[in-house]
CSV table of C-alpha atoms and ligand atoms in Angstrom, one decimal:
chain,number,residue,atom,x,y,z
S,191,UNK,CA,-50.0,26.0,40.2
S,192,UNK,CA,-50.9,22.7,41.9
S,193,UNK,CA,-48.6,19.7,41.7
S,194,UNK,CA,-51.6,17.3,41.7
S,195,UNK,CA,-53.5,16.4,38.5
S,196,UNK,CA,-56.6,14.4,39.2
S,197,UNK,CA,-57.6,11.7,36.7
S,198,UNK,CA,-59.9,12.6,33.8
S,199,UNK,CA,-61.8,10.4,31.5
S,200,UNK,CA,-62.3,11.9,28.0
S,201,UNK,CA,-63.0,9.8,25.0
S,202,UNK,CA,-60.6,11.3,22.4
S,203,UNK,CA,-61.1,8.7,19.7
S,204,UNK,CA,-63.5,5.8,19.5
S,205,UNK,CA,-62.6,3.5,22.4
S,206,UNK,CA,-59.6,5.6,23.4
S,207,UNK,CA,-60.0,7.3,26.8
S,208,UNK,CA,-57.6,10.0,28.0
S,209,UNK,CA,-56.9,9.6,31.7
S,210,UNK,CA,-54.0,12.0,32.1
S,211,UNK,CA,-52.2,14.5,29.8
S,212,UNK,CA,-49.6,16.5,31.7
S,213,UNK,CA,-47.1,18.6,29.7
S,214,UNK,CA,-45.3,21.9,29.4
S,215,UNK,CA,-48.6,23.6,28.4
S,216,UNK,CA,-50.4,22.8,31.7
S,217,UNK,CA,-47.5,22.3,34.1
S,218,UNK,CA,-44.1,23.6,35.2
S,219,UNK,CA,-42.4,20.6,33.6
S,220,UNK,CA,-39.8,21.2,30.9
S,221,UNK,CA,-38.1,17.9,30.5
S,222,UNK,CA,-41.0,15.5,31.1
S,223,UNK,CA,-44.5,14.9,30.0
S,224,UNK,CA,-47.0,12.1,30.3
S,225,UNK,CA,-50.2,10.7,28.7
S,226,UNK,CA,-52.2,7.8,30.2
S,227,UNK,CA,-54.7,6.2,27.9
S,228,UNK,CA,-57.4,3.5,28.5
S,229,UNK,CA,-58.1,1.6,25.3
S,230,UNK,CA,-61.1,-0.6,24.7
S,231,UNK,CA,-60.3,-3.9,23.0
S,232,UNK,CA,-59.6,-3.3,19.2
S,233,UNK,CA,-59.3,0.5,19.7
S,234,UNK,CA,-56.3,2.3,18.2
S,235,UNK,CA,-54.3,5.3,18.9
S,236,UNK,CA,-51.5,6.9,16.9
S,237,UNK,CA,-49.2,9.9,17.3
S,238,UNK,CA,-46.3,11.6,15.6
S,239,UNK,CA,-43.8,12.8,18.1
S,240,UNK,CA,-42.1,15.9,16.8
S,241,UNK,CA,-39.0,16.8,18.8
S,242,UNK,CA,-39.7,14.3,21.6
S,243,UNK,CA,-38.7,10.8,22.5
S,244,UNK,CA,-41.3,8.5,24.0
S,245,UNK,CA,-41.5,5.5,26.3
S,246,UNK,CA,-44.7,3.5,25.7
S,247,UNK,CA,-45.4,1.4,28.8
S,248,UNK,CA,-48.1,-1.3,28.6
S,249,UNK,CA,-49.4,-0.9,32.1
S,250,UNK,CA,-52.1,-3.5,31.6
S,251,UNK,CA,-53.6,-5.6,28.9
S,252,UNK,CA,-52.1,-6.7,25.5
S,253,UNK,CA,-51.4,-4.4,22.5
S,254,UNK,CA,-49.6,-4.2,19.3
S,255,UNK,CA,-47.2,-1.3,18.8
S,256,UNK,CA,-45.9,-0.2,15.4
S,257,UNK,CA,-43.1,2.3,14.9
S,258,UNK,CA,-40.5,3.0,12.2
S,259,UNK,CA,-41.5,-0.1,10.1
S,260,UNK,CA,-41.3,-2.3,13.2
S,261,UNK,CA,-44.2,-4.2,14.7
S,262,UNK,CA,-44.4,-5.5,18.2
S,263,UNK,CA,-47.4,-7.8,18.6
S,264,UNK,CA,-49.0,-9.1,21.7
S,265,UNK,CA,-46.9,-7.1,24.2
S,266,UNK,CA,-47.9,-6.5,27.8
S,267,UNK,CA,-47.5,-9.0,30.6
S,268,UNK,CA,-50.2,-8.3,33.1
S,269,UNK,CA,-53.9,-7.6,33.6
S,270,UNK,CA,-53.3,-5.1,36.4
S,271,UNK,CA,-50.2,-3.2,37.6
S,272,UNK,CA,-50.8,-5.0,40.9
S,273,UNK,CA,-50.0,-8.4,39.3
S,274,UNK,CA,-46.4,-7.1,40.1
S,275,UNK,CA,-45.1,-8.7,36.9
S,276,UNK,CA,-42.6,-6.6,34.9
S,277,UNK,CA,-44.4,-5.5,31.8
S,278,UNK,CA,-43.2,-4.6,28.2
S,279,UNK,CA,-42.5,-1.2,26.9
S,280,UNK,CA,-41.5,0.3,23.5
S,281,UNK,CA,-39.0,3.2,23.2
S,282,UNK,CA,-39.7,5.4,20.2
S,283,UNK,CA,-37.1,8.0,19.1
S,284,UNK,CA,-37.5,11.6,18.3
S,285,UNK,CA,-39.6,12.7,15.3
S,286,UNK,CA,-41.1,9.2,14.6
S,287,UNK,CA,-44.7,8.1,14.5
S,288,UNK,CA,-46.2,5.2,16.4
S,289,UNK,CA,-49.4,3.3,16.5
S,290,UNK,CA,-51.0,1.3,19.3
S,291,UNK,CA,-53.8,-1.2,18.8
S,292,UNK,CA,-55.4,-2.9,21.8
S,293,UNK,CA,-55.8,-6.7,21.5
S,294,UNK,CA,-57.5,-6.6,24.9
S,295,UNK,CA,-58.8,-3.8,27.0
S,296,UNK,CA,-55.5,-2.0,27.9
S,297,UNK,CA,-54.0,0.8,29.9
S,298,UNK,CA,-51.0,2.6,28.3
S,299,UNK,CA,-48.6,5.2,29.8
S,300,UNK,CA,-46.7,7.3,27.3
S,301,UNK,CA,-43.7,9.2,28.8
S,302,UNK,CA,-42.1,12.0,26.8
S,303,UNK,CA,-39.0,14.1,26.9
S,304,UNK,CA,-37.9,16.8,24.4
S,305,UNK,CA,-34.9,15.9,22.3
S,306,UNK,CA,-33.6,16.0,18.8
S,307,UNK,CA,-31.1,13.3,19.4
S,308,UNK,CA,-32.2,10.0,17.7
S,309,UNK,CA,-32.1,6.6,19.4
S,310,UNK,CA,-33.5,3.5,17.7
S,311,UNK,CA,-36.9,2.1,18.3
S,312,UNK,CA,-36.6,-0.7,20.9
S,313,UNK,CA,-38.8,-3.2,22.6
S,314,UNK,CA,-38.0,-3.3,26.3
S,315,UNK,CA,-39.3,-6.7,27.4
S,316,UNK,CA,-40.4,-7.0,31.0
S,317,UNK,CA,-37.9,-9.8,31.6
S,318,UNK,CA,-34.9,-7.4,31.3
S,319,UNK,CA,-36.2,-5.3,34.2
S,320,UNK,CA,-33.7,-5.0,37.1
S,321,UNK,CA,-35.8,-5.8,40.2
S,322,UNK,CA,-34.8,-4.3,43.5
S,323,UNK,CA,-36.1,-4.9,47.1
S,324,UNK,CA,-35.3,-1.7,48.9
S,325,UNK,CA,-35.7,-0.6,52.5
S,326,UNK,CA,-36.5,-2.1,55.9
S,327,UNK,CA,-39.1,-1.8,58.7
S,328,UNK,CA,-42.0,0.3,57.2
S,329,UNK,CA,-39.8,1.7,54.4
S,330,UNK,CA,-39.9,-1.4,52.2
S,331,UNK,CA,-40.7,-1.2,48.5
S,332,UNK,CA,-40.4,-3.2,45.3
S,333,UNK,CA,-38.7,-1.4,42.4
S,334,UNK,CA,-39.0,-2.6,38.8
S,335,UNK,CA,-36.6,-0.6,36.6
S,336,UNK,CA,-37.9,-0.2,33.1
S,337,UNK,CA,-35.4,2.3,31.6
S,338,UNK,CA,-32.7,3.0,34.2
S,339,UNK,CA,-29.6,5.1,33.6
S,340,UNK,CA,-27.4,2.1,33.0
S,341,UNK,CA,-29.4,1.1,29.9
S,342,UNK,CA,-28.1,3.5,27.1
S,343,UNK,CA,-31.3,3.3,25.1
S,344,UNK,CA,-32.7,6.8,25.4
S,345,UNK,CA,-31.4,10.4,25.3
S,346,UNK,CA,-33.2,11.7,28.4
S,347,UNK,CA,-35.9,9.4,29.6
S,348,UNK,CA,-35.7,7.4,32.8
S,349,UNK,CA,-38.6,5.1,33.7
S,350,UNK,CA,-39.1,3.0,36.9
S,351,UNK,CA,-42.1,1.5,38.7
S,352,UNK,CA,-42.4,1.2,42.4
S,353,UNK,CA,-44.7,-0.9,44.6
S,354,UNK,CA,-45.3,0.2,48.2
S,355,UNK,CA,-47.4,-2.1,50.3
S,356,UNK,CA,-49.9,-1.2,53.1
S,357,UNK,CA,-48.4,0.9,55.9
S,358,UNK,CA,-45.1,1.6,54.2
S,359,UNK,CA,-43.3,4.7,52.9
S,360,UNK,CA,-41.3,5.0,49.7
S,361,UNK,CA,-39.3,7.7,48.0
S,362,UNK,CA,-38.3,7.9,51.6
S,363,UNK,CA,-36.1,8.9,53.4
S,364,UNK,CA,-36.8,12.1,51.4
S,365,UNK,CA,-34.4,12.7,48.6
S,366,UNK,CA,-34.1,15.4,45.9
S,367,UNK,CA,-32.4,15.5,42.5
S,368,UNK,CA,-32.9,19.2,41.6
S,369,UNK,CA,-29.3,20.5,41.6
S,370,UNK,CA,-27.2,20.1,38.4
S,371,UNK,CA,-24.1,19.2,40.5
S,372,UNK,CA,-22.6,16.0,39.1
S,373,UNK,CA,-21.3,13.7,40.2
S,374,UNK,CA,-22.9,14.4,43.5
S,375,UNK,CA,-26.4,15.2,42.3
S,376,UNK,CA,-28.2,15.3,39.0
S,377,UNK,CA,-31.0,17.7,38.0
S,378,UNK,CA,-34.0,15.5,37.1
S,379,UNK,CA,-37.7,16.5,37.0
S,380,UNK,CA,-40.0,13.7,38.0
S,381,UNK,CA,-43.6,12.7,37.3
S,382,UNK,CA,-45.5,10.2,39.4
S,383,UNK,CA,-48.4,8.3,38.0
S,384,UNK,CA,-50.2,6.7,40.9
S,385,UNK,CA,-52.5,3.7,41.3
S,386,UNK,CA,-54.0,2.2,44.5
S,387,UNK,CA,-55.4,-1.1,45.4
S,388,UNK,CA,-58.3,-1.2,46.4
S,389,UNK,CA,-59.1,1.7,44.0
S,390,UNK,CA,-60.8,3.9,46.6
S,391,UNK,CA,-57.5,4.2,48.5
S,392,UNK,CA,-55.3,7.2,48.8
S,393,UNK,CA,-51.7,8.0,49.6
S,394,UNK,CA,-50.1,11.2,51.0
S,395,UNK,CA,-47.2,12.7,49.0
S,396,UNK,CA,-45.2,15.7,50.2
S,397,UNK,CA,-43.2,17.8,47.7
S,398,UNK,CA,-40.9,20.3,49.4
S,399,UNK,CA,-37.6,22.2,49.1
S,400,UNK,CA,-34.9,22.8,51.7
S,401,UNK,CA,-36.1,26.4,52.2
S,402,UNK,CA,-39.8,25.3,52.2
S,403,UNK,CA,-40.5,27.9,49.5
S,404,UNK,CA,-42.3,24.9,48.0
S,405,UNK,CA,-44.0,22.7,50.5
S,406,UNK,CA,-47.1,20.9,49.3
S,407,UNK,CA,-48.7,17.8,50.9
S,408,UNK,CA,-51.3,16.1,48.8
S,409,UNK,CA,-53.9,13.5,49.1
S,410,UNK,CA,-53.3,11.4,46.0
S,411,UNK,CA,-56.0,9.0,44.5
S,412,UNK,CA,-56.1,6.3,42.0
S,413,UNK,CA,-54.7,7.4,38.6
S,414,UNK,CA,-53.7,10.8,39.8
S,415,UNK,CA,-50.5,12.4,38.7
S,416,UNK,CA,-48.1,14.4,40.9
S,417,UNK,CA,-45.4,16.5,39.3
S,418,UNK,CA,-42.0,17.1,41.1
S,419,UNK,CA,-40.4,20.1,39.4
S,420,UNK,CA,-37.9,20.2,42.3
S,421,UNK,CA,-37.6,19.2,45.9
S,422,UNK,CA,-38.0,16.1,48.1
S,423,UNK,CA,-41.0,13.9,47.4
S,424,UNK,CA,-41.8,11.2,49.9
S,425,UNK,CA,-44.9,9.0,49.7
S,426,UNK,CA,-46.8,7.5,52.7
S,427,UNK,CA,-49.3,4.6,52.2
S,428,UNK,CA,-52.1,4.1,54.7
S,429,UNK,CA,-52.8,0.7,56.3
S,430,UNK,CA,-55.0,-1.5,54.2
S,431,UNK,CA,-54.0,-0.2,50.8
S,432,UNK,CA,-51.2,-1.0,48.4
S,433,UNK,CA,-49.6,1.7,46.2
S,434,UNK,CA,-48.2,1.6,42.7
S,435,UNK,CA,-46.5,4.5,41.0
S,436,UNK,CA,-44.5,4.8,37.8
S,437,UNK,CA,-41.8,7.5,37.8
S,438,UNK,CA,-40.8,9.4,34.7
S,439,UNK,CA,-37.5,11.3,35.1
S,440,UNK,CA,-35.5,13.5,32.8
S,441,UNK,CA,-33.1,16.4,32.9
S,442,UNK,CA,-29.9,17.8,31.3
S,443,UNK,CA,-28.0,14.6,32.0
S,444,UNK,CA,-29.5,11.1,32.0
S,445,UNK,CA,-28.2,9.9,35.3
S,446,UNK,CA,-30.0,9.4,38.6
S,447,UNK,CA,-27.8,10.8,41.4
S,448,UNK,CA,-29.9,12.0,44.4
S,449,UNK,CA,-29.2,13.8,47.6
S,450,UNK,CA,-30.9,12.4,50.8
S,451,UNK,CA,-32.3,15.0,53.2
S,452,UNK,CA,-29.5,15.0,55.9
S,453,UNK,CA,-31.8,15.1,58.9
S,454,UNK,CA,-33.6,12.0,57.7
S,455,UNK,CA,-30.7,10.0,56.3
S,456,UNK,CA,-30.4,8.0,59.6
S,457,UNK,CA,-33.5,6.1,58.4
S,458,UNK,CA,-31.3,4.2,55.9
S,459,UNK,CA,-28.7,3.2,58.6
S,460,UNK,CA,-31.1,1.5,61.0
S,461,UNK,CA,-30.0,-2.0,61.9
X,754,LIG,O1,-36.8,3.8,46.2
X,754,LIG,C1,-37.9,4.3,46.1
X,754,LIG,O2,-38.7,4.5,47.1
X,754,LIG,C2,-38.5,4.9,44.8
X,754,LIG,C3,-37.9,6.2,44.5
X,754,LIG,O3,-36.5,6.2,44.3
X,754,LIG,C4,-38.5,6.9,43.3
X,754,LIG,O4,-38.3,6.1,42.2
X,754,LIG,C5,-37.9,8.3,43.1
X,754,LIG,O5,-38.2,9.1,43.9
X,754,LIG,C6,-36.9,8.5,42.1
X,754,LIG,O6,-36.3,9.7,42.3
C-alpha cells in the first residue's frame, strides 16, 4: 500500500469539495485520519464525530464553526498558508457534532484521532501558537505549533505546521517516533498534508525504517498527503519552491519524543 495520497477534487455537497480523505478504511493508519475540504463562499459542511476527537484547522479563508452550543464566527487568519500567519483552529471532543460555514472561499483541514475520552470544545486562536525557528545551513524551517503536547486540550491529537523554504530540508536530520519506549521515544503515527508555492512544485519525502523493510521515496505535489505509519520521514525542497506541511500525530501517549537516526545526528551539532 502506497504512503502517498494524491489530491482529489470531488464535490460532496453543494460548494464543498473533498480534496483529501485518508483514514483507517484506505490506509494503514490506526490513530490518525484527515479530511481536507475546499469550501466555496457561503457553503456549509457538518459532521457528527462518533468515537473520534477532531481538530478543525482553518488553513485559508474565514469561516464560522459551531459545536456543542458554541459558535466561533469569522475565524481564520490568512488567505493562503504561505501568508505564514498562525491561523485559528477548533478542537471538537469525541461524539460531538460540528458545522462549518464559509464566510469566504476557504480551505479546511480536519484531523481525527479515535478516542472515547471527552475534552471540551475549544477555540485555538492563532496568536497562542508557539513559533520556533529550527535548524541551520540548509536545514532551516519555521514551525508553528497548533496543538503541541504541552497544551493539555486533547486526548490524542498533536498538530503542527512547518514551513521549509527553497533549497532546505526539514523533518531532518531524519527522526522516528515509532517505538513505544517512553521517556526515550513515543509511538506516534504521522500524517503530512503538503502544499507548495508556486503550486506546480514538488518535494521529495522518504519514509524508511532502520532495517529498510519500509523504504519509500516519493515525489510529493501540492495538496498531496503522505502517511508515516512508522519510520524516518525527511523532506527535501528543491530550489525555487517553498514547502508547507501540516503534521497530524497521535499514538498511545500524547507526547512527542523522537529518536534521531544516529548516523545523521551530527547534522544538528554543526557549528
Ligand atoms: O522540525 C521539523 O523539521 C518538523 C518535524 O519535526 C515534523 O513536524 C515531524 O516530523 C514531527 O515528527
